Amino acid sequence: MRESTYIHASRASRVITRWRGLGAILAVAFYSLFFAAHQQLQDTPVYLRDSVLFAAKTQTVFNSLTASRTEDHRGIGAEHPAFTLLHHAPAQALIRGWQFLGKDPVRARKHGIALLTSLAGALIVVMVYHALLWSSVASLRSILLATACGAGTCLWITAPLPEVWIFAGLGVAALAAVTARGTLSPWWLHLIVAVYAISCFIGNVIPVLLLAIARCAQESTLHQRFTPQPLLIALAALPLTFGLANLQRVIYPLSPPLPASLLTWKIPDASWSPIMENAGLASREVFLSNLVAPRAVATEPDPTFGNRRRVVLSEASWSRLDVQKGIGAAWLLLLSLAFAGLVWRAQLDPYALGIIAIIVWFLAALPWYGHPDRLLLLACLWTPAVVIATGLGLERSLEHWPKIKLPITLLLIAFVTAQLTKNWRFIQEAITQVRL
């Protein structure tokens, strides 16, 4: 095996020379894209009831973020320990801002929440871009892969909606980015990101620990001595998170109560049966469906709301490949090449091993929290990690086989172009079905 040419982003000059403000451009572009999708959704029933789009709890989350401090916030469960504390005040400020600009109260509430979720989605794209850039992935391929993440079915559907999972996904993406930057990020930034990730979803405690171990291994290798600081920061994030969670129960008295201890934490039953069909569905959603939309929108009658229908995941046709087949096939080819590179890279790069471990964790933990009907929403958690892992492995493979660098880059450009077109058509059709 060829010796690895991986250079970690611990050299300040390397990071500075590769920063050209492209992250800000990606943030503006994807914020505009997600907010445009919200404007098409704002007059649909998504704000009036739950489970309109892929079982999203849109009404519950919207009501909680727009309610006053003393109103009921128990719709957002205790598995999101300090979510309300961190996001209620910014949401209220944005709503008042829209009212100041002349929007009526109803429209101001919708725009305020959409601005918050769209910013979260745009920041996920930026975090993926920087995680790849600071891991020595070529600038063009970093941009293309970050674009593929933002234009994926998961983010494009979830970012315009009032949902908690887009913020939980932002926590994972930010963890990946600050870990890739390593010691160039101050210790307090690692701590803030870890606390935010766990506050949005208690299951993120495992990615926090995994990436802390990876960073510990990186820095210990760099300094030729054991460096426990990353692990201590991760451990410090736990009591700080629970401190915020307890503070939320004081400020928002109608928040759901916390369990007595972390060991007794019980997330609502995911109703997941350990059968082959569900295993296949999870694998498709983790690696394919969250990025490449199905060929058609699946709906079913909504028994709670007259003759209306709701958009659902279709197990039979969700990842059926036709050409439209070519788009899914192109992504699977990129994944295959990336897997080969990850096998090489993970032997020498603890960061790559940490990203792989995060994907394995979320796949293994799905029966614990992942209801099958909500997989597209939950994919916010693992989609950034899948795209980052693809970029890390792909770059290592292209180093090993430099002759295919140009064809693979062109394939990636073609894939992103086709993905944008296909996913846009899918989302438009989903919105049309919601309106009917």
CSV table of C-alpha atoms in Angstrom, one decimal, residues 175 187-199 205 208-209 212 215 228-245 262:
chain,number,residue,atom,x,y,z
A,175,LEU,CA,-18.5,18.6,15.8
A,187,TRP,CA,-10.7,24.6,23.5
A,188,TRP,CA,-13.8,26.6,24.4
A,189,LEU,CA,-15.2,26.3,20.9
A,190,HIS,CA,-14.9,22.5,21.1
A,191,LEU,CA,-16.8,22.7,24.4
A,192,ILE,CA,-19.6,25.0,23.0
A,193,VAL,CA,-20.1,22.7,20.0
A,194,ALA,CA,-20.2,19.6,22.2
A,195,VAL,CA,-22.7,21.2,24.6
A,196,TYR,CA,-24.9,22.4,21.7
A,197,ALA,CA,-24.9,18.9,20.0
A,198,ILE,CA,-26.0,17.1,23.2
A,199,SER,CA,-28.5,19.8,24.1
A,205,VAL,CA,-23.3,12.2,23.4
A,208,VAL,CA,-19.1,13.8,21.0
A,209,LEU,CA,-17.1,11.1,22.8
A,212,ALA,CA,-13.0,13.5,21.3
A,215,ARG,CA,-8.8,14.2,18.4
A,228,PRO,CA,-6.1,14.1,27.5
A,229,GLN,CA,-7.5,17.6,26.9
A,230,PRO,CA,-10.0,16.7,24.1
A,231,LEU,CA,-11.5,13.9,26.2
A,232,LEU,CA,-11.7,16.1,29.3
A,233,ILE,CA,-13.6,18.7,27.2
A,234,ALA,CA,-16.1,16.1,26.0
A,235,LEU,CA,-16.6,14.9,29.6
A,236,ALA,CA,-17.1,18.5,30.8
A,237,ALA,CA,-19.8,18.9,28.2
A,238,LEU,CA,-22.1,16.4,29.9
A,239,PRO,CA,-22.6,18.3,33.3
A,240,LEU,CA,-22.9,21.6,31.4
A,241,THR,CA,-25.6,20.2,29.2
A,242,PHE,CA,-27.6,18.9,32.1
A,243,GLY,CA,-27.1,22.2,33.8
A,244,LEU,CA,-28.7,23.9,30.8
A,245,ALA,CA,-31.4,21.2,30.8
A,262,LEU,CA,-28.5,9.3,32.2
